[in-house]
Coordinates of N, CA, C and O and ligand atoms in Angstrom, one line a residue:
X7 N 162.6 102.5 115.2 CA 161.8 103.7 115.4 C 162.5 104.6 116.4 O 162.7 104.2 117.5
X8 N 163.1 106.1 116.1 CA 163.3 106.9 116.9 C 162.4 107.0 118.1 O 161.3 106.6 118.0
X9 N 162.9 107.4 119.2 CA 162.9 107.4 120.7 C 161.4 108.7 120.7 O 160.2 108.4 121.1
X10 N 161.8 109.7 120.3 CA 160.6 110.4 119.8 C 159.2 110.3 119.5 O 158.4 110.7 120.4
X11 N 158.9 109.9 118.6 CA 158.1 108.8 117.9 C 157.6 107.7 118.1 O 156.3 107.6 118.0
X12 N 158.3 106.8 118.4 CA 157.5 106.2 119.8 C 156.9 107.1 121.3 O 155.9 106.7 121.9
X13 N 157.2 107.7 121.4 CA 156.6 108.4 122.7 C 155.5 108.8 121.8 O 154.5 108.1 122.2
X14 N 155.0 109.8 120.6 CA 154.4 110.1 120.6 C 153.7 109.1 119.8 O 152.7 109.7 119.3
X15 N 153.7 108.3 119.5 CA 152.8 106.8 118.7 C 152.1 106.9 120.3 O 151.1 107.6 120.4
X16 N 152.6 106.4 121.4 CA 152.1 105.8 122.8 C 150.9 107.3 122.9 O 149.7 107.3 123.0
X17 N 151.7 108.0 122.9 CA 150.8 109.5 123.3 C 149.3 109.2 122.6 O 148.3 109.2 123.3
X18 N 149.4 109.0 121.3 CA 147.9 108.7 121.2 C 147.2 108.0 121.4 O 146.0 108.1 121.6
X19 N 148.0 106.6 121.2 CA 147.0 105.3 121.7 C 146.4 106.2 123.2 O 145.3 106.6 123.4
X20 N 147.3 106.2 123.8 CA 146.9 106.6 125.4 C 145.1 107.7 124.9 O 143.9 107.5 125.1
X21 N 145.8 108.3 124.5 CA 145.0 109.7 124.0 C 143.3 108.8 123.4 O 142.3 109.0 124.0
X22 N 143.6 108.0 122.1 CA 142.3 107.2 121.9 C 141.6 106.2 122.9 O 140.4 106.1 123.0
X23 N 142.4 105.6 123.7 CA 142.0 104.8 124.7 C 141.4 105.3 126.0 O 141.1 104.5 126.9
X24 N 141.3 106.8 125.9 CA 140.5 108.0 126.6 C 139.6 108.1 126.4 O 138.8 107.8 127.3
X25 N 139.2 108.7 125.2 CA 138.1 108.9 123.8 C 136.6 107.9 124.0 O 136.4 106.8 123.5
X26 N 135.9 108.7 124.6 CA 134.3 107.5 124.2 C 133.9 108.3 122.7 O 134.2 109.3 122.1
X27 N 133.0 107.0 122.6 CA 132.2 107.6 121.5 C 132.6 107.2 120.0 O 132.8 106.0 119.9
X28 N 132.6 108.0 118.9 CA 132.6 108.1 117.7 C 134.2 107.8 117.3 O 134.5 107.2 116.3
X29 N 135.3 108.4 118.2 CA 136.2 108.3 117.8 C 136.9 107.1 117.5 O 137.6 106.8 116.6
X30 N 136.4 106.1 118.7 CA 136.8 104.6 119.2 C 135.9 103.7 117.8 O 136.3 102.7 117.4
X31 N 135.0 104.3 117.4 CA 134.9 103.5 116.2 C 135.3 103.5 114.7 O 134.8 102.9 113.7
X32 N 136.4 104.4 114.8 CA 136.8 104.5 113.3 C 137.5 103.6 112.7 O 137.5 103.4 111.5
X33 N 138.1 103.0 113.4 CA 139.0 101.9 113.0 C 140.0 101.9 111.7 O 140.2 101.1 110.9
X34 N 140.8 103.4 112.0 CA 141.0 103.8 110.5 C 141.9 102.8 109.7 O 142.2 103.2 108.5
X35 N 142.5 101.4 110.3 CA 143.7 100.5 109.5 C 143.1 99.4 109.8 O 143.7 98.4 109.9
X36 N 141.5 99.5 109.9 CA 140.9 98.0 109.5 C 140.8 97.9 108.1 O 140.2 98.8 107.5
X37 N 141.2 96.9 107.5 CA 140.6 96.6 105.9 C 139.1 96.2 106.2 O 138.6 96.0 107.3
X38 N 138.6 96.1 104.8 CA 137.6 95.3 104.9 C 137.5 94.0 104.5 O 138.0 93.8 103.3
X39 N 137.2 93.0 105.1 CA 137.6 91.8 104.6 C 136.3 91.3 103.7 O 135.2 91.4 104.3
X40 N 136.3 90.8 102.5 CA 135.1 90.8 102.0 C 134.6 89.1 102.6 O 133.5 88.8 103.0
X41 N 135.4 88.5 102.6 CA 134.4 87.1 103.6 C 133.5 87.6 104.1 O 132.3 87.2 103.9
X42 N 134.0 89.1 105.2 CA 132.5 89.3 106.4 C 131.4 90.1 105.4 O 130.5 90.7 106.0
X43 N 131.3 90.2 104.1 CA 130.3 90.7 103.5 C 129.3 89.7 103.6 O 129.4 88.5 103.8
X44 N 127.9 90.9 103.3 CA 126.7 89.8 103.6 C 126.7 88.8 102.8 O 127.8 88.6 102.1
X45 N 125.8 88.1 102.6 CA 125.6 86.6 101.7 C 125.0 87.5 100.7 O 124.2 88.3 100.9
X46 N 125.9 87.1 99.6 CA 124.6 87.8 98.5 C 125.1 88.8 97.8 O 124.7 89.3 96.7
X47 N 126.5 89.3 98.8 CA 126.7 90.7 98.2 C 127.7 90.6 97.0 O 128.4 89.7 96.7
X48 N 127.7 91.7 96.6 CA 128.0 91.6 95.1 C 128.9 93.0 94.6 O 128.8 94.0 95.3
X49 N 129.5 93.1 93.4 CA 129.6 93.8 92.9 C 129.3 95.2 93.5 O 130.0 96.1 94.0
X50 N 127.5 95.2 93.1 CA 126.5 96.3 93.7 C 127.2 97.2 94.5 O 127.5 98.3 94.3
X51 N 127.5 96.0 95.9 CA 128.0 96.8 97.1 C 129.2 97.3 96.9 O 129.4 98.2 97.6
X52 N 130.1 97.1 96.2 CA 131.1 97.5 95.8 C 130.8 99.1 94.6 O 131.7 99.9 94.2
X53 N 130.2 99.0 94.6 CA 129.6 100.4 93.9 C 129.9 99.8 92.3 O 130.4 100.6 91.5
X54 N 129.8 98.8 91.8 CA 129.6 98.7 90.7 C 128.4 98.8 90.1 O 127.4 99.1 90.7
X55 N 128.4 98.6 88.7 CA 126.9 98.4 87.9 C 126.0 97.3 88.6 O 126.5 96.2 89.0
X56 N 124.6 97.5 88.7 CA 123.4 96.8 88.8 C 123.5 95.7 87.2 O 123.7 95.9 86.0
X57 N 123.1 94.5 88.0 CA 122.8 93.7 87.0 C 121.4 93.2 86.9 O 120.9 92.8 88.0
X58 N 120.6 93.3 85.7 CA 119.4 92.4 86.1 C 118.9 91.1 86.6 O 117.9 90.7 87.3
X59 N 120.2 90.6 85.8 CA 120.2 88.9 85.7 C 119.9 88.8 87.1 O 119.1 88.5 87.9
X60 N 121.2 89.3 87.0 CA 122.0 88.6 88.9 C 120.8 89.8 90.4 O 120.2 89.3 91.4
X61 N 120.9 90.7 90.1 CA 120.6 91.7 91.0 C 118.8 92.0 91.0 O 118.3 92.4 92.0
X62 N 118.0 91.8 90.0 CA 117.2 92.0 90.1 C 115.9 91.0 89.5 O 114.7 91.3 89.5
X63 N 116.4 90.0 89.0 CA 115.6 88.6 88.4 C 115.4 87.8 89.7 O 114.4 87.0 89.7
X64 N 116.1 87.9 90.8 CA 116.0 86.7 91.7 C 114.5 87.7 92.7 O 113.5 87.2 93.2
X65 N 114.8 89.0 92.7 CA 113.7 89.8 93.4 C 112.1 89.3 92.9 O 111.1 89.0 93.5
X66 N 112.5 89.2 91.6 CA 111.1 89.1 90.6 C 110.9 87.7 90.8 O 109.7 87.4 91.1
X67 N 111.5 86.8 90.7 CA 111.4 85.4 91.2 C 110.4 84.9 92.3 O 109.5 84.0 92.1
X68 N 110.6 85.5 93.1 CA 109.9 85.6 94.9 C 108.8 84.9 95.0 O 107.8 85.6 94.9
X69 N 108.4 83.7 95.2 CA 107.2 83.2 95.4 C 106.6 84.3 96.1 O 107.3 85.3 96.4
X70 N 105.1 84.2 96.5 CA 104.0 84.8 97.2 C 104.6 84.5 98.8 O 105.1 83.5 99.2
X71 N 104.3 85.8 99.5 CA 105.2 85.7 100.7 C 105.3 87.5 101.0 O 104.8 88.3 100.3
X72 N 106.1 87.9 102.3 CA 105.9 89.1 102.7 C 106.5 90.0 101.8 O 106.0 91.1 101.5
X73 N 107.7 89.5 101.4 CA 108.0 90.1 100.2 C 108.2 89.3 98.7 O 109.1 88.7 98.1
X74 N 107.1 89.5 98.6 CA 106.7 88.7 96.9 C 107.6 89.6 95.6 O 108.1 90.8 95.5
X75 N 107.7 88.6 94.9 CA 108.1 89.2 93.5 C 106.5 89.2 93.0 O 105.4 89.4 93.5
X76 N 107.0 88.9 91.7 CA 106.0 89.2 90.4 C 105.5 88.4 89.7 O 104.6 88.6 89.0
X77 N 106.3 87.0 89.8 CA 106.3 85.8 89.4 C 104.7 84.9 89.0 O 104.2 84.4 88.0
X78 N 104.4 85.2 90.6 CA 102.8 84.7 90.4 C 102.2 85.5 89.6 O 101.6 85.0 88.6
X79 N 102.1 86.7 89.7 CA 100.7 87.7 88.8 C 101.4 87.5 87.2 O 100.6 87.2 86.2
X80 N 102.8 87.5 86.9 CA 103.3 88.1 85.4 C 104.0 87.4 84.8 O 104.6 88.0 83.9
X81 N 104.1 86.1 85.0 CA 105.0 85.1 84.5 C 103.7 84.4 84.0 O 102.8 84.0 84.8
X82 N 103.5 84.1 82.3 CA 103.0 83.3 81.9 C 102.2 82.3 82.2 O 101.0 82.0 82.1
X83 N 103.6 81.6 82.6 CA 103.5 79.6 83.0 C 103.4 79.3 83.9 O 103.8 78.2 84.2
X84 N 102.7 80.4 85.3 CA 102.1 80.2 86.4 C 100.3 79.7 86.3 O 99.6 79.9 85.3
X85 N 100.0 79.1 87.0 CA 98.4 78.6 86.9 C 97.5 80.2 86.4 O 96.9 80.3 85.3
X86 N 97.7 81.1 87.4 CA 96.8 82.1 87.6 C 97.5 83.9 87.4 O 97.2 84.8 88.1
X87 N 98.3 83.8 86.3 CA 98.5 85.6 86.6 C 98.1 86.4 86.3 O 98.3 86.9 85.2
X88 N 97.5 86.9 87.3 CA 96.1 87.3 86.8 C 96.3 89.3 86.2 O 95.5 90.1 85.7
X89 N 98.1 89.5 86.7 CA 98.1 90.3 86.2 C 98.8 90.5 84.4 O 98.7 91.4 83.6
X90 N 99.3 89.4 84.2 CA 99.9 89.4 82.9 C 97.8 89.3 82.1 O 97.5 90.1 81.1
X91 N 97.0 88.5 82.7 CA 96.0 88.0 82.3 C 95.1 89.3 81.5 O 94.5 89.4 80.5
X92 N 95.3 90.6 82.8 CA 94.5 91.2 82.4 C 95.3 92.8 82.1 O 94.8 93.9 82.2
X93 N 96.2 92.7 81.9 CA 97.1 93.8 81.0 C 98.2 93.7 80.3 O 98.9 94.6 79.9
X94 N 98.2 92.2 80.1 CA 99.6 91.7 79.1 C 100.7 91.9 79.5 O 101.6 91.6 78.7
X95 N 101.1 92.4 80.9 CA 102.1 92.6 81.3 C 103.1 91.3 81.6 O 102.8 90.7 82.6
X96 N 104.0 90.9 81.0 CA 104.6 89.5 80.3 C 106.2 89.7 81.7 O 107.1 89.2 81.1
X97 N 106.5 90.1 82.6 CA 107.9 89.7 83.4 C 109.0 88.7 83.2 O 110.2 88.6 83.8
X98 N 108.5 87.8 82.4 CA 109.1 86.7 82.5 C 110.5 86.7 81.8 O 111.4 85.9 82.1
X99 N 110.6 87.7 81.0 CA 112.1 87.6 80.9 C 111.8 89.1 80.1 O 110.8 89.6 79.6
X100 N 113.6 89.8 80.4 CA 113.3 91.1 80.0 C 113.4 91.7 78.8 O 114.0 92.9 78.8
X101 N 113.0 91.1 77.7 CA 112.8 91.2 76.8 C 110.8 91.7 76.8 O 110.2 92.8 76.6
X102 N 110.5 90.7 77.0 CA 109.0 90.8 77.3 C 108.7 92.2 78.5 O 107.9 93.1 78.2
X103 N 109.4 92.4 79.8 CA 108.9 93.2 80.5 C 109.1 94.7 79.5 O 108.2 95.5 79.6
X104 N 110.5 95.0 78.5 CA 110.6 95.8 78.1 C 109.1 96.4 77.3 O 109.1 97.7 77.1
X105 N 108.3 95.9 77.0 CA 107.0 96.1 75.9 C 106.1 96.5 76.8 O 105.0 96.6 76.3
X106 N 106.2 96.6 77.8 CA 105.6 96.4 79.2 C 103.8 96.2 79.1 O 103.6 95.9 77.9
X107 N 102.9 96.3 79.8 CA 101.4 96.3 79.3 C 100.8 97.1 78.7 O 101.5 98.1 78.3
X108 N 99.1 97.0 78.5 CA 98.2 97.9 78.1 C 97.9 99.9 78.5 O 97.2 100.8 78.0
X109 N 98.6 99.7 79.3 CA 98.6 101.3 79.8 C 100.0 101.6 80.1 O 100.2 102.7 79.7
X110 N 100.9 101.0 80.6 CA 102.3 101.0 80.7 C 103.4 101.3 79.0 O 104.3 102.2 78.8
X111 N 103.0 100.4 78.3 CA 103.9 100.2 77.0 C 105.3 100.6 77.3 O 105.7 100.7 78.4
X112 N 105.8 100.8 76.5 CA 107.7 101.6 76.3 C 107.6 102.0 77.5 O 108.6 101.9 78.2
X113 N 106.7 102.4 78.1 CA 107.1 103.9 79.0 C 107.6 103.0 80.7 O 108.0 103.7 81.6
X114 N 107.4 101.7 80.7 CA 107.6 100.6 81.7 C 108.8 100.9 82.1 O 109.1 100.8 83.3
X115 N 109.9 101.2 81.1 CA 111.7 101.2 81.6 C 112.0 102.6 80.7 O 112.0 102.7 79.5
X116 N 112.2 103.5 81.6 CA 112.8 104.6 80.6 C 114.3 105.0 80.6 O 114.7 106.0 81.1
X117 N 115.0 104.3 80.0 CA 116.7 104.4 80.0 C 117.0 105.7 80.6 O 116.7 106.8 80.1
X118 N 117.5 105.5 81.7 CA 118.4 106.5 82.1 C 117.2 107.9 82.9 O 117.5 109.0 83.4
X119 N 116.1 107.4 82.9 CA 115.3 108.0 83.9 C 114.2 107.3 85.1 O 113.0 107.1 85.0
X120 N 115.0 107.0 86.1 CA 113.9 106.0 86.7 C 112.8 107.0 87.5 O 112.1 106.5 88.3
X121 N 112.7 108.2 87.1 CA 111.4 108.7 88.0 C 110.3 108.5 86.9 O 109.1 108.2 87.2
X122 N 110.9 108.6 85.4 CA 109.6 108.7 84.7 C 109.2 107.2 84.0 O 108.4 107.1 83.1
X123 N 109.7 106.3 84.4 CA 109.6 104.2 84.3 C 108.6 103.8 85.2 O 108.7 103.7 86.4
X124 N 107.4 103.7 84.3 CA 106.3 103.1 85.4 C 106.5 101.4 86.2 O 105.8 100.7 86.9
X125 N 107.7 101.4 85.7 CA 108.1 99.7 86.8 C 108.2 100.3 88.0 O 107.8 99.7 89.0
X126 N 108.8 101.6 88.2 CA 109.7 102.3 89.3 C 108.0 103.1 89.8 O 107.5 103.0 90.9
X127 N 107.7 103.6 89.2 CA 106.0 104.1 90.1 C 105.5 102.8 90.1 O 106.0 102.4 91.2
X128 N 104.9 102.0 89.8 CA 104.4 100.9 90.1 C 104.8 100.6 91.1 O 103.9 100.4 91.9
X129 N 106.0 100.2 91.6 CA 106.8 99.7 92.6 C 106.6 100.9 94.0 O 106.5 100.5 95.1
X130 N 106.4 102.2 93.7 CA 106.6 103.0 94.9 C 105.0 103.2 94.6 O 104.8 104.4 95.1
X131 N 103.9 102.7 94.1 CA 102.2 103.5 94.1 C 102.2 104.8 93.7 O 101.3 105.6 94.1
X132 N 103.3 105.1 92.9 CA 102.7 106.6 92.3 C 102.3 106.7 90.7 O 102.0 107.7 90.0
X133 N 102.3 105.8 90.5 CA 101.7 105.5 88.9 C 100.0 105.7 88.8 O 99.3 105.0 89.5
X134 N 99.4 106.8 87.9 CA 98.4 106.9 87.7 C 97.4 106.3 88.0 O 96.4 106.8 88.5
X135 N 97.5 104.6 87.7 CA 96.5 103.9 87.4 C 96.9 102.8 88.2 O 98.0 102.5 88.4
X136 N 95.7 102.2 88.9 CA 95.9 100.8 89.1 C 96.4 101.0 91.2 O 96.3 102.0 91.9
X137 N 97.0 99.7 91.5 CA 97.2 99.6 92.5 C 99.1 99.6 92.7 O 99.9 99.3 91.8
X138 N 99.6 99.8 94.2 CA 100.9 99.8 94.0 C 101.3 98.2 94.0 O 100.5 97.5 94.7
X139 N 102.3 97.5 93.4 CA 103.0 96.4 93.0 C 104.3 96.2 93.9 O 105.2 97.0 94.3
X140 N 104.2 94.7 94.3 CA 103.4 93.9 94.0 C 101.8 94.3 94.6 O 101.4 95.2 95.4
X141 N 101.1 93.5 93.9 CA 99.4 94.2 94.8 C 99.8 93.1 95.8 O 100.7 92.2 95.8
X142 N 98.4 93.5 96.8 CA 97.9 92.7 98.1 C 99.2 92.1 98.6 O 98.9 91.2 99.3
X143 N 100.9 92.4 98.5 CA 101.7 92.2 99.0 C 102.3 93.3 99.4 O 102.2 94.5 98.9
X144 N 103.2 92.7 100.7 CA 104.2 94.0 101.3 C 104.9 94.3 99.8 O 105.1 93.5 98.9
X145 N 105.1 96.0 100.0 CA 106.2 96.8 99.7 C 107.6 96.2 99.5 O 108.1 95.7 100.5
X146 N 108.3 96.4 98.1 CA 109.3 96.2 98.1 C 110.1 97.4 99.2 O 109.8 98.6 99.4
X147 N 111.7 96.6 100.0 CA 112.1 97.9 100.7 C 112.6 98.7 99.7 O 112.3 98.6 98.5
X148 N 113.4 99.7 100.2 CA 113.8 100.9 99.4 C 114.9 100.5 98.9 O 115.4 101.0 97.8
X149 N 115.5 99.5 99.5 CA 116.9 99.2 99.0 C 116.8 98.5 97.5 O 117.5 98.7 96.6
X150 N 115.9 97.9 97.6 CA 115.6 97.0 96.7 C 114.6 97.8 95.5 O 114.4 97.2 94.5
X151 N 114.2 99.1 95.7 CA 113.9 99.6 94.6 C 114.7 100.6 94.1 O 114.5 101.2 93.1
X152 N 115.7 100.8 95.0 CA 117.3 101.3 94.8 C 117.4 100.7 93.3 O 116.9 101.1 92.3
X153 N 118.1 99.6 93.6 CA 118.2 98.8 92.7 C 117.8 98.7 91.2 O 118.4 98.5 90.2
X154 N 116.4 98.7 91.6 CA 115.8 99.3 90.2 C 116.1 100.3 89.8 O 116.8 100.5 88.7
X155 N 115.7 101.3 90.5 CA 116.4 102.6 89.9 C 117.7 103.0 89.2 O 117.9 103.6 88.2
X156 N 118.6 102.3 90.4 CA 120.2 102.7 89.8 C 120.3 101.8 88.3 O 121.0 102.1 87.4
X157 N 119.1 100.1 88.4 CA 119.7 99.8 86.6 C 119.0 100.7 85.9 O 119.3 100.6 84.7
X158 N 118.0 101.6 86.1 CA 117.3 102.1 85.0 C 118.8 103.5 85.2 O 119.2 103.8 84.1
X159 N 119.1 103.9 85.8 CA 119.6 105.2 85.3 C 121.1 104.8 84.8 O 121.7 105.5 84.1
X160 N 121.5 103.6 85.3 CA 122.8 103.0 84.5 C 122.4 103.0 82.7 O 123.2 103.0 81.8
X161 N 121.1 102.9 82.6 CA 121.3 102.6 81.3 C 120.0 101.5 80.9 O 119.7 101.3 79.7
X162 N 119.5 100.8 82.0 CA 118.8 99.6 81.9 C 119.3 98.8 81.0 O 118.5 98.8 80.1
X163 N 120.4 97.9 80.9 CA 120.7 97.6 80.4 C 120.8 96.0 80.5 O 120.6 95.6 81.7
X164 N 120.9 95.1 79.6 CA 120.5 93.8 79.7 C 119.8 92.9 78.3 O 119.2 93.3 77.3
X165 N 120.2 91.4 78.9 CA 120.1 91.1 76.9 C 118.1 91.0 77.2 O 117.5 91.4 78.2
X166 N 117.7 90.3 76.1 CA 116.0 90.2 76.2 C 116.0 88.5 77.0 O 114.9 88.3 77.5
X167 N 116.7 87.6 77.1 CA 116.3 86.6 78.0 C 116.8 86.9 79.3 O 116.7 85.8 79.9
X168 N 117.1 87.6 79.9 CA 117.5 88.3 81.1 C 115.9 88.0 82.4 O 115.8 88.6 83.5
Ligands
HEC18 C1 98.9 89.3 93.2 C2 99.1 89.6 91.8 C3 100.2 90.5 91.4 C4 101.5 90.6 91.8 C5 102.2 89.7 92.8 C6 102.1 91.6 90.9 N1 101.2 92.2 90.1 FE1 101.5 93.7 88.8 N2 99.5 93.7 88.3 C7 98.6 92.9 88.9 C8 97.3 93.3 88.4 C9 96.0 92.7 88.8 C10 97.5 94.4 87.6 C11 96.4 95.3 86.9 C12 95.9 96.4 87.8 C13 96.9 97.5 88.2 O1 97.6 98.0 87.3 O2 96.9 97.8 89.4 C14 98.9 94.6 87.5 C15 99.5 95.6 86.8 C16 100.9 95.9 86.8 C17 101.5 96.9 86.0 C18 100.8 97.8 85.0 C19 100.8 97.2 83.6 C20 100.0 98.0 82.6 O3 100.7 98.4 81.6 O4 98.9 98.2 82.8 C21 102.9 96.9 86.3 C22 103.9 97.8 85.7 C23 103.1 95.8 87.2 N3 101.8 95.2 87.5 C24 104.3 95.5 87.8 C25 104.4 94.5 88.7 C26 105.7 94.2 89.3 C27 107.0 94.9 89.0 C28 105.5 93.2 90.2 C29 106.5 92.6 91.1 C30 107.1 93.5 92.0 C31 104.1 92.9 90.2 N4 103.5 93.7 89.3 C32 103.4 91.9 91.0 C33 98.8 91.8 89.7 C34 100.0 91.6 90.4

């Protein structure tokens, strides 16, 4: 390294090692090491496609709890679901959710529009009818109805045992 160049390499460390604040956090020649990614993360975070399988079946899964899936009310081969019970609404695999229930029908996943997919109002309580979903459980977060969203406007895509 010229004599130069070095002085002015030094010049800024000096210069950053001054610096409070925002600058001291850029860390502009850190990689990201994906080990320190959270547990769990995926593709997703990498800005890839939403998967149902993987990304949004384990949400629906959720036993009863602060954040419940669907499992109890809309899966069949549960003792009591009392929502498949009383609108046919079937989750259990997405073949079945696609038919969605008695006031819902087709209109449950609308490819490539998640404002007008009553899974996506159901989920945020802006769907006409009924209560927001899960009922009598916390709110899914936003991140997580991200998710939904982004597979509905990818395309909603996915086989029917999904
Ligand atoms: C504690 C039981 C319960 C849970 C958990 C639950 N549901 Fe429901 N669901 C119901 C009941 C009861 C209805 C009918 C009344 C209503 O629409 O508010 C219903 C209706 C719906 C409907 C409207 C179906 C139609 O066509 O009329 C959708 C969509 C729905 N649920 C989605 C979900 C989703 C998605 C989840 C999981 C995030 C979920 N539900 C979790 C009980 C439940």
């Amino acid at each position: 390294m010229k004599k130069k160049a070095r002085a002015s390499l030094l010049g800024a460390l000096v210069l950053a090692g001054c610096l409070d604040g925002p600058v001291g956090d850029l860390r502009p020649y850190q990689e990201e090491d994906p080990a320190d990614a959270a547990p769990g993360a995926s593709d997703v975070e990498a800005g890839g496609p939403v998967s149902f399988a993987r990304d949004i079946r384990p949400l629906m899964n959720r036993p009863n709890g602060p954040r419940a899936g669907c499992k109890e009310c809309h899966y069949p081969s549960q003792p009591n679901p009392q929502g498949f019970d009383l609108t046919g609404l079937d989750l259990s695999s997405l073949g079945a959710l696609r038919k969605g229930g008695v006031s819902t029908g087709r209109g449950i996943v609308v490819a490539g529009q998640p404002d007008a997919s009553a899974l996506v109002q159901k989920l945020e309580g802006t769907y006409a009818r009924g209560v927001r979903m899960p009922k009598d459980r916390g709110p899914w977060s936003v991140d997580e109805i991200a998710l939904v969203r982004r597979w509905i406007l990818e395309g909603a895509k996915g086989a029917d045992d999904e």
